[in-house]
Amino acid sequence: MSELNELNDLYREVILDHARHPRNKGALPSADRKAEGYNPLCGDRVILTVKLDSGVIADVRFEGSGCAISTASASILTETLKGKTEAEFSGLFDKFHTLVTSGGEAPATASEWGKLAVFEGVREFPMRVKCATLSWHTLKAALENKQEPVTTEE
Amino acid sequence: MRRDFPVLQQQVYGKPLVYLDNAATSQAPQAVIDAMNRFYLEYRSNVHRGVYHLSERATEAYEGTRVKVRKFLNVASDREIVFTRGATESINLVAHSYGRKFLREGDEIVISHMEHHSNIVPWQLVCGMTGAVLKVIPINDRGELIWEEFEKLLGPKTRFVSIVHVSNSLGTINPVKRIIDRAHEIGAKVLLDGAQAVSHMRVDAQKLDCDFFAFSGHKLFGATGTGVLYGKSELLNAMPPYQGGGDMIKLVTFEKTTWNDLPLKFEAGTPNIAGFIGLGAAIDYLEELDFEAAIRHERELLVYGTKVLSTIPRLKLIGTAENKTGIFSFVLENIHPHDVATILDREGIAIRAGHHCTQPVMQRFNIPATSRASLAFYNTKEEIDALARGIYKVLEIFK
C-alpha cells in the first residue's frame, strides 16, 4: 500500500468529520458514572460521563482535547455505545483493540462494525493506537467505577 | 559534511529522510560510530581496575574524553568533570547531593517557567525532603524570562538557582551570564541545564562562572546514556556521594567507607565506556569540522526557517525570543500536533509532537502540545522547504 493510501486510510472522511464536528461532546449532568483518561506522552485528556439504565448505556458524552484520531474515536464510541449493554461494550472493547492493533488477522466486516471500521487504518500507525483507544479505556474505567484517572501507559 | 552522518543517507517511506528532531537526539557521525566500534572490536574491557593491556587502552580512551570535555567547556581541571548517564542524572546528582546537604527548611530554590521536567522534578523532590521552597521565574508571550520578576524572587533566602541555558521547547537562549552574576551577588549557587546549549554555541564554563553545568552526550552527536556534570571542585568536594558502589570508594569496611577522590566519587558502577569514547570522538569531530562555521550555518537556517514558516497560514510559532536557537515550535489552528507529526512522517520528515517534557510551558501558552522542528548544523534550506511543503499537505488534509 502506498504511503498516500495509508494516510488516506488513517484520515478517512468519517474520521475527519467527527474530528471537526464531534458528536456527544460535553458533560452529562445526570451521569452516574464518570472517568478521566490521560495520555502522558502527548498531554491529551478525555473525560467520559455515562448514564446507565438497568445495565444499558442510556447516554454517554465526552469532554477534553486531543488529536483527530482520539477525538473521532471518542465521538464514534459514544455514538456506537448508546443503547448497548455493559456486556456488549466489553465484547466490543476487545474486538476494537484487535481491529486497531492486529498485524495479520482480517478485520471484521464493515457491516458488523458500522463506523468503527474506519479505525482499521490505525494498525498501520502503531504510534497512534493509544490515541484511538484512550476513550475506550476511559469508558471501561467509568463503567467499572474506577476513581483513579486511567492513562495509556498502564 | 552531511555524508559523515550515515543515518541521514536513508529514505523513509520512499522519501529522503529529513531529520528535524535534533533537540531530542542528534545524529552521530561515522567517526563516533567507528570509535565506539573499535572499543567493542579491539579493546572492550573495564576501566580503572584492570592491570592488562586492554583495560589500560579502555581507561586511556575513557579518561581521554574527560580531558576533551574539560577543554570543550574550558574548565580548570579534569577532576571537575563527572560522567553521568545524561543531563537528567547530572541535575539529579546536584539536587540530591548538594541539595540534601546544604538546603534547609525555608531556603529558596529558583527555577524558571520554561524548565524541562528534569530541572523541575529533582528540585521538587529535594524540597519535599528538606523543606526548601521552589520559586518560579515567569516568562513573557515571546517565551523570554521576565527579568524584573526574577529580581523580585531573589532575596536573603535564595540559596540556589537552577536554570535552563537554552529552552528545548521554545529555543530561547537565556541571559545566563547575567543570571549567574546576579545570583552570586546574593550568595546563591547556580546550575545551568546545558542540554540544548552545547551543540549550538560555545560554552565557556569559567567565563560564565556557573557553579554547575549539565549536558547529555547524545545531543552533542555522541551516544545515548552519556552525560556530563561540571562542578567547581570546592563544591564537589564538599558534597556527599550520590550513589554507592564500584569506583566511588577508596576503602570499604563494614564499619566505615572512605570516598574516592573527584571525579570518581560520583561515578558509581561501570560506566558507559563505549559511549564516553564516542563522546570524545564527537568533540574531536566538532573541532575538526570548524564548530564556529557550523554554528553560523545553523543561525542562517534559523533565520530562513522563521521566514518560511511565518508565511504559512494557520501556523503560529510558539517561542519567538529575540535570542534563540534553531527550534521551531508551532501550532496549526485546529490541528493537533500528533496529526501534524504523523502526516509529516509519511513525507520522511521527523519532528517531535507533544509537550516536550515541558508541561508548564504548554500551560503558559494554554495549548496541549506543539509540533517542534529542531535543527542541527547538518540540516539544509532544502529540508526546511520540505518541512513547509509537508505542512501545506497537513493543511490540505485538514482543510
XYZ file of C-alpha atoms in Angstrom:
553
model
C 0.000 0.000 0.000
C 1.379 3.419 -0.840
C 2.040 5.958 1.877
C -0.632 8.224 0.447
C -3.246 5.461 0.641
C -2.224 4.654 4.198
C -2.593 8.305 5.168
C -5.980 8.429 3.472
C -6.874 5.268 5.357
C -5.938 6.878 8.650
C -7.605 10.180 7.961
C -10.769 8.918 6.291
C -13.554 11.415 5.713
C -15.584 9.924 8.545
C -12.714 10.462 10.974
C -12.083 13.998 9.769
C -15.806 14.750 10.000
C -16.026 13.511 13.596
C -12.811 15.355 14.500
C -14.222 18.596 13.124
C -17.744 18.074 14.441
C -17.531 15.724 17.406
C -20.824 14.183 18.487
C -21.855 13.888 22.125
C -19.260 16.426 23.219
C -19.835 17.976 26.617
C -20.719 16.923 30.125
C -23.675 14.773 31.125
C -25.110 16.435 34.235
C -27.223 13.419 35.188
C -24.340 10.957 34.809
C -23.934 8.193 37.316
C -20.531 7.083 36.014
C -17.525 9.255 35.213
C -13.851 8.629 34.433
C -10.889 10.620 33.215
C -8.316 9.357 30.746
C -4.901 10.827 30.116
C -2.127 10.210 27.632
C 1.025 11.423 29.411
C 3.063 11.199 26.219
C 1.133 13.911 24.436
C -0.929 15.501 27.195
C -4.298 14.537 25.695
C -7.175 14.279 28.159
C -10.669 12.860 27.872
C -13.493 12.710 30.396
C -16.326 10.248 29.816
C -19.669 10.624 31.586
C -22.220 7.815 31.399
C -25.894 7.423 32.302
C -26.822 3.819 32.948
C -30.300 2.347 32.900
C -30.544 -1.259 34.157
C -27.170 -2.192 32.706
C -27.779 -0.369 29.437
C -25.710 2.660 28.418
C -28.585 5.100 28.142
C -26.383 8.105 27.396
C -22.669 8.829 27.161
C -20.776 12.053 26.455
C -17.151 13.142 26.383
C -15.056 16.221 27.092
C -11.403 17.044 26.663
C -8.930 17.748 23.917
C -6.942 15.540 21.637
C -5.836 14.788 18.103
C -8.149 13.946 15.228
C -7.866 10.218 15.883
C -8.648 10.422 19.597
C -11.449 12.957 19.133
C -13.078 10.937 16.349
C -12.661 7.760 18.363
C -14.427 9.285 21.370
C -17.138 10.717 19.154
C -17.851 7.457 17.291
C -17.544 5.442 20.505
C -20.250 7.490 22.187
C -22.485 7.214 19.126
C -21.985 3.467 18.870
C -22.364 2.614 22.522
C -25.647 4.363 23.242
C -28.266 1.724 23.827
C -25.782 -1.114 24.226
C -25.364 -3.146 27.390
C -22.229 -3.152 29.510
C -21.612 -6.736 28.381
C -21.852 -5.690 24.734
C -19.340 -2.908 25.374
C -16.985 -5.387 26.963
C -17.080 -7.600 23.874
C -16.615 -4.644 21.540
C -13.699 -3.354 23.626
C -11.619 -6.440 22.902
C -12.614 -6.501 19.248
C -11.782 -2.827 18.798
C -8.363 -3.347 20.316
C -7.768 -6.186 17.872
C -9.041 -4.057 14.986
C -6.511 -1.269 15.605
C -3.551 -3.440 16.562
C -3.806 -6.761 14.749
C -0.936 -7.441 12.380
C -2.404 -10.298 10.379
C -5.962 -11.006 11.350
C -8.564 -9.817 8.896
C -10.778 -7.096 10.299
C -14.420 -7.715 10.892
C -16.766 -6.768 8.108
C -17.779 -3.166 7.777
C -21.419 -4.014 8.271
C -20.704 -5.623 11.645
C -18.622 -2.693 12.776
C -20.508 0.229 11.430
C -18.474 3.410 11.665
C -15.895 1.795 13.936
C -14.452 0.054 10.868
C -12.837 3.341 9.813
C -10.253 2.832 12.549
C -8.807 -0.167 10.756
C -6.225 2.185 9.206
C -4.737 2.886 12.644
C -2.999 -0.502 12.595
C -0.557 0.886 10.028
C 0.374 3.614 12.524
C 1.347 1.837 15.780
C 2.244 5.122 17.481
C -1.365 6.228 17.121
C -3.037 3.184 18.696
C -3.066 4.930 22.076
C -4.902 7.879 20.518
C -7.610 5.577 19.174
C -8.043 3.566 22.370
C -7.831 6.298 25.038
C -11.572 6.933 25.169
C -12.293 3.172 25.151
C -10.061 2.610 28.184
C -11.689 5.592 29.855
C -15.210 4.298 29.229
C -14.181 0.914 30.615
C -12.900 2.648 33.752
C -16.130 4.632 34.037
C -18.271 1.502 33.832
C -16.064 -0.202 36.391
C -16.484 2.877 38.599
C -12.736 3.448 38.885
C -11.929 6.725 40.591
C -8.273 7.000 39.558
C -7.622 8.569 36.137
C -6.616 5.963 33.557
C -3.535 6.527 31.458
C -2.386 5.000 28.212
C 0.818 3.921 29.947
C -0.790 1.428 32.313
C 29.989 17.063 5.835
C 26.445 15.659 5.593
C 27.920 12.468 4.171
C 29.619 11.951 7.542
C 26.256 11.022 9.061
C 25.119 7.549 7.918
C 21.593 7.849 9.317
C 20.907 10.875 7.145
C 21.606 8.936 3.946
C 18.469 6.808 4.086
C 14.968 7.024 2.720
C 11.865 6.760 4.876
C 8.627 5.677 3.199
C 10.429 6.111 -0.104
C 11.427 9.704 0.590
C 14.760 11.172 1.684
C 14.891 11.385 5.459
C 14.550 14.930 6.778
C 15.649 14.686 10.378
C 14.401 17.634 12.421
C 14.268 16.199 15.936
C 17.755 17.200 16.992
C 16.558 18.740 20.246
C 15.599 15.221 21.326
C 18.626 13.397 19.944
C 21.132 14.453 17.330
C 22.732 12.027 14.892
C 26.219 10.597 15.293
C 28.872 10.987 12.595
C 30.714 7.927 11.279
C 33.778 8.916 13.309
C 31.798 8.488 16.537
C 30.359 5.153 15.447
C 33.836 3.974 14.406
C 35.354 4.964 17.741
C 32.698 3.029 19.641
C 33.033 0.046 17.295
C 36.789 -0.012 17.816
C 36.221 -0.316 21.545
C 33.997 -3.346 21.038
C 36.168 -4.896 18.342
C 39.607 -4.274 19.798
C 39.699 -3.463 23.496
C 36.364 -3.989 25.213
C 37.235 -4.239 28.903
C 36.511 -2.420 32.127
C 38.174 0.825 33.161
C 40.389 1.841 36.090
C 40.853 -1.630 37.613
C 42.437 -3.902 35.024
C 46.227 -4.240 35.020
C 46.340 -5.561 31.494
C 46.680 -4.032 28.055
C 43.033 -3.875 27.026
C 41.939 -2.246 30.245
C 44.750 0.269 30.004
C 43.615 1.198 26.500
C 39.998 1.470 27.632
C 40.951 3.601 30.621
C 43.125 5.833 28.482
C 40.346 6.379 25.938
C 37.685 6.894 28.621
C 39.796 9.348 30.591
C 40.872 10.956 27.317
C 37.270 12.024 26.832
C 37.329 13.711 30.232
C 40.235 15.847 29.046
C 38.404 16.666 25.814
C 35.240 17.651 27.720
C 37.317 19.778 30.096
C 38.798 21.653 27.162
C 35.435 21.818 25.355
C 33.817 23.518 28.359
C 37.035 25.381 29.197
C 37.164 24.399 32.834
C 40.204 24.315 35.071
C 40.562 20.667 35.991
C 39.630 17.193 34.759
C 38.569 16.473 38.330
C 35.645 18.841 37.865
C 34.168 16.738 35.052
C 31.860 13.987 36.320
C 30.472 11.425 33.892
C 26.808 10.515 34.324
C 24.088 8.839 32.283
C 22.733 12.132 30.968
C 21.863 15.727 31.793
C 18.919 14.478 33.839
C 21.158 12.381 36.055
C 23.607 15.282 36.353
C 20.854 17.535 37.686
C 19.586 14.814 40.000
C 23.118 14.381 41.309
C 23.360 18.046 42.275
C 19.820 18.229 43.615
C 20.222 15.166 45.811
C 23.831 15.553 46.844
C 24.243 19.320 47.185
C 20.574 19.961 47.926
C 20.178 17.465 50.725
C 23.378 18.522 52.407
C 23.157 22.289 52.096
C 19.474 23.202 51.783
C 17.307 23.705 54.843
C 13.663 24.390 55.595
C 12.594 27.741 54.201
C 15.560 28.043 51.819
C 14.507 29.042 48.326
C 15.406 27.421 45.015
C 14.730 29.499 41.903
C 13.916 27.847 38.568
C 12.036 29.207 35.539
C 8.711 28.544 33.872
C 10.495 27.149 30.798
C 12.345 24.313 32.519
C 12.371 20.759 31.244
C 10.759 18.379 33.723
C 14.235 17.124 34.607
C 15.062 20.554 36.026
C 11.786 20.766 37.936
C 11.119 17.365 39.458
C 14.525 16.768 41.134
C 14.129 20.108 42.934
C 10.577 19.266 43.963
C 11.922 16.034 45.431
C 14.606 17.942 47.319
C 12.048 20.460 48.561
C 9.973 17.547 49.853
C 12.984 16.164 51.705
C 14.409 19.393 53.101
C 11.503 21.803 53.432
C 13.076 24.159 50.890
C 10.693 26.133 48.674
C 10.603 26.285 44.874
C 10.188 29.691 43.216
C 9.459 30.066 39.507
C 10.522 32.927 37.201
C 7.614 33.702 34.846
C 8.045 34.109 31.079
C 6.503 36.552 28.625
C 4.492 35.831 25.469
C 7.655 35.531 23.370
C 8.980 32.886 25.724
C 11.606 35.039 27.447
C 12.290 35.265 31.162
C 10.838 38.373 32.798
C 13.907 39.881 34.410
C 12.047 42.135 36.829
C 10.203 39.091 38.184
C 13.488 37.257 38.624
C 14.814 40.200 40.613
C 11.712 40.122 42.801
C 12.223 36.425 43.568
C 15.796 36.908 44.731
C 16.193 37.505 48.424
C 18.091 36.509 51.548
C 16.544 33.033 51.459
C 17.621 32.301 47.881
C 20.233 29.564 48.041
C 20.160 28.031 44.603
C 19.246 28.990 41.035
C 18.807 26.143 38.545
C 18.085 27.409 35.089
C 17.961 26.129 31.536
C 20.599 27.661 29.257
C 18.537 27.085 26.087
C 14.867 26.073 26.214
C 14.103 22.783 24.454
C 10.517 23.705 23.641
C 10.924 27.408 22.839
C 14.522 27.752 21.674
C 15.043 30.740 23.969
C 18.662 31.445 24.923
C 18.599 32.747 28.466
C 20.893 35.562 29.641
C 22.770 33.097 31.811
C 25.851 35.213 32.500
C 23.670 37.981 33.876
C 21.641 35.472 35.903
C 24.766 33.888 37.378
C 26.310 37.242 38.316
C 23.098 38.397 39.957
C 22.648 35.116 41.859
C 26.245 35.208 43.067
C 25.757 38.730 44.370
C 23.319 37.335 46.908
C 25.361 34.224 47.608
C 23.285 31.676 45.665
C 24.805 28.837 43.661
C 23.830 28.328 40.031
C 23.337 25.219 37.925
C 22.890 25.547 34.168
C 20.943 22.859 32.331
C 23.026 22.981 29.158
C 21.436 20.014 27.367
C 20.266 22.210 24.471
C 23.176 24.627 24.556
C 26.355 22.683 23.878
C 25.575 21.684 20.298
C 24.533 25.197 19.277
C 27.092 27.503 20.847
C 30.471 27.703 22.526
C 30.120 27.297 26.255
C 32.890 28.632 28.467
C 32.054 27.485 31.992
C 34.864 29.510 33.578
C 33.853 32.687 31.824
C 30.212 32.115 32.787
C 31.353 31.301 36.321
C 28.497 28.821 36.741
C 28.817 26.523 39.731
C 27.439 23.503 37.886
C 26.797 22.756 34.214
C 24.940 19.672 32.933
C 24.635 18.235 29.434
C 23.949 14.977 27.567
C 26.291 13.275 25.089
C 23.540 12.168 22.726
C 22.528 15.737 21.969
C 26.160 16.507 21.135
C 26.339 13.918 18.335
C 27.509 11.200 20.735
C 25.963 8.122 22.313
C 22.800 7.880 24.379
C 23.329 7.116 28.052
C 26.215 9.533 28.442
C 26.108 12.745 30.399
C 28.417 15.300 31.908
C 28.300 17.289 35.087
C 30.792 20.081 35.531
C 31.066 21.334 39.074
C 33.501 23.641 40.833
C 35.872 21.401 42.744
C 35.325 23.091 46.101
C 31.607 22.351 45.784
C 32.009 18.797 44.504
C 34.494 18.108 47.288
C 32.022 19.299 49.885
C 29.196 17.162 48.511
C 28.494 13.584 49.629
C 28.314 10.771 47.048
C 25.009 10.436 45.253
C 25.198 6.690 44.577
C 27.333 3.966 46.110
C 29.436 1.153 44.689
C 32.357 0.486 42.380
C 34.850 3.231 41.664
C 33.389 5.745 44.095
C 35.193 4.263 47.114
C 38.772 4.111 48.322
C 38.284 1.714 51.196
C 35.292 -0.211 52.434
C 34.919 -1.960 55.743
C 31.648 -2.765 57.459
C 32.442 -0.013 59.926
C 33.436 2.775 57.565
C 33.780 3.643 53.904
C 36.189 6.213 52.517
C 35.106 8.009 49.362
C 37.297 8.206 46.338
C 38.681 11.500 45.058
C 36.970 13.602 42.425
C 35.525 12.861 39.991
C 35.277 9.140 40.725
C 33.467 9.836 43.991
C 30.396 10.453 41.822
C 30.880 7.668 39.293
C 29.453 4.565 40.945
C 29.339 1.363 38.900
C 30.726 0.535 35.468
C 30.068 3.473 33.182
C 29.008 3.545 29.526
C 32.625 3.196 28.408
C 31.954 2.901 24.687
C 29.565 5.820 24.882
C 32.103 8.111 26.510
C 34.742 7.095 23.982
C 32.167 8.085 21.360
C 31.603 11.413 23.116
C 35.318 12.122 22.884
C 35.197 11.350 19.169
C 32.195 13.672 18.786
C 34.108 16.555 20.356
C 37.099 15.819 18.083
C 34.744 15.793 15.110
C 33.242 19.183 16.014
C 36.666 20.771 16.438
C 37.939 19.386 13.123
C 34.749 20.434 11.376
C 35.075 24.079 12.474
C 32.390 24.329 15.109
C 32.088 28.112 14.671
C 31.239 27.697 10.975
C 28.655 25.045 11.874
C 27.050 27.431 14.375
C 26.929 30.188 11.743
C 25.229 27.845 9.249
C 22.634 26.862 11.816
C 21.888 30.520 12.562
C 21.273 31.150 8.862
C 18.870 28.212 8.841
C 17.057 29.656 11.845
C 16.538 32.973 10.049
C 15.476 31.220 6.840
C 13.142 28.798 8.610
C 11.494 31.534 10.653
C 10.809 33.462 7.435
C 9.424 30.430 5.589
C 7.222 29.177 8.429
C 5.895 32.662 9.182
C 4.262 32.783 5.729
C 2.236 29.594 6.260
C -1.431 30.263 7.007
C -2.921 28.954 10.268
C 0.602 28.469 11.671
C 1.690 30.156 14.885
C 5.219 29.933 16.227
C 5.451 29.354 19.983
C 8.712 30.811 21.224
C 9.781 33.914 19.387
C 12.509 35.154 21.688
C 14.889 37.713 20.254
C 17.799 35.492 21.215
C 17.058 31.883 20.291
C 18.460 28.747 18.690
C 17.145 26.652 15.821
C 13.945 25.388 17.347
C 10.619 25.912 15.597
C 7.817 25.077 17.977
C 4.484 25.705 16.306
C 0.781 25.074 16.404
C -1.553 24.832 13.422
C -5.025 26.215 14.000
C -7.494 23.408 14.844
C -4.996 20.663 14.006
C -3.407 18.598 16.738
C 0.411 18.283 16.683
C 0.176 14.498 16.653
C -1.743 14.621 13.390
C 0.860 17.031 12.008
C 3.710 14.723 13.003
C 2.070 11.611 11.549
C 1.458 13.246 8.175
C 4.978 14.724 8.063
C 6.405 11.330 8.993
C 4.915 9.837 5.833
C 6.793 12.540 3.934
C 10.008 11.297 5.522
C 10.131 14.271 7.908
C 10.905 13.502 11.548
C 9.686 16.113 14.013
C 8.547 15.886 17.613
C 4.952 16.471 18.686
C 3.860 16.739 22.280
C 4.651 18.712 25.394
C 8.411 18.047 25.100
C 8.580 17.312 28.841
C 7.814 20.978 29.489
C 4.177 20.807 30.507
C 4.338 24.142 32.391
C 5.333 25.829 29.103
C 2.267 24.335 27.420
C 0.108 25.549 30.312
C 1.657 29.023 29.991
C 0.624 29.213 26.339
C -2.686 27.434 27.000
C -2.038 24.667 24.491
C -1.864 20.890 24.975
C 1.190 20.400 22.801
C 3.251 21.772 19.922
C 4.889 20.425 16.807
C 8.616 21.001 17.076
C 11.196 21.011 14.308
C 14.691 21.398 15.726
C 17.884 21.991 13.785
C 21.441 20.760 13.788
C 24.272 22.105 11.651
C 23.807 19.280 9.117
C 20.319 20.444 8.171
C 19.752 22.368 4.943
C 17.483 25.012 3.455
C 16.056 22.304 1.191
C 14.953 20.386 4.276
C 13.189 23.449 5.624
C 11.437 23.775 2.261
C 10.423 20.096 2.554
C 9.047 20.822 6.027
C 6.995 23.696 4.649
C 5.653 21.500 1.811
C 4.744 18.859 4.386
C 2.872 21.401 6.497
C 0.910 22.510 3.426
C -0.048 18.873 2.916
C -1.323 18.746 6.509
C -3.387 21.859 5.825
C -4.777 20.243 2.690
C -5.884 17.098 4.556
C -7.388 19.169 7.383
C -8.821 21.924 5.202
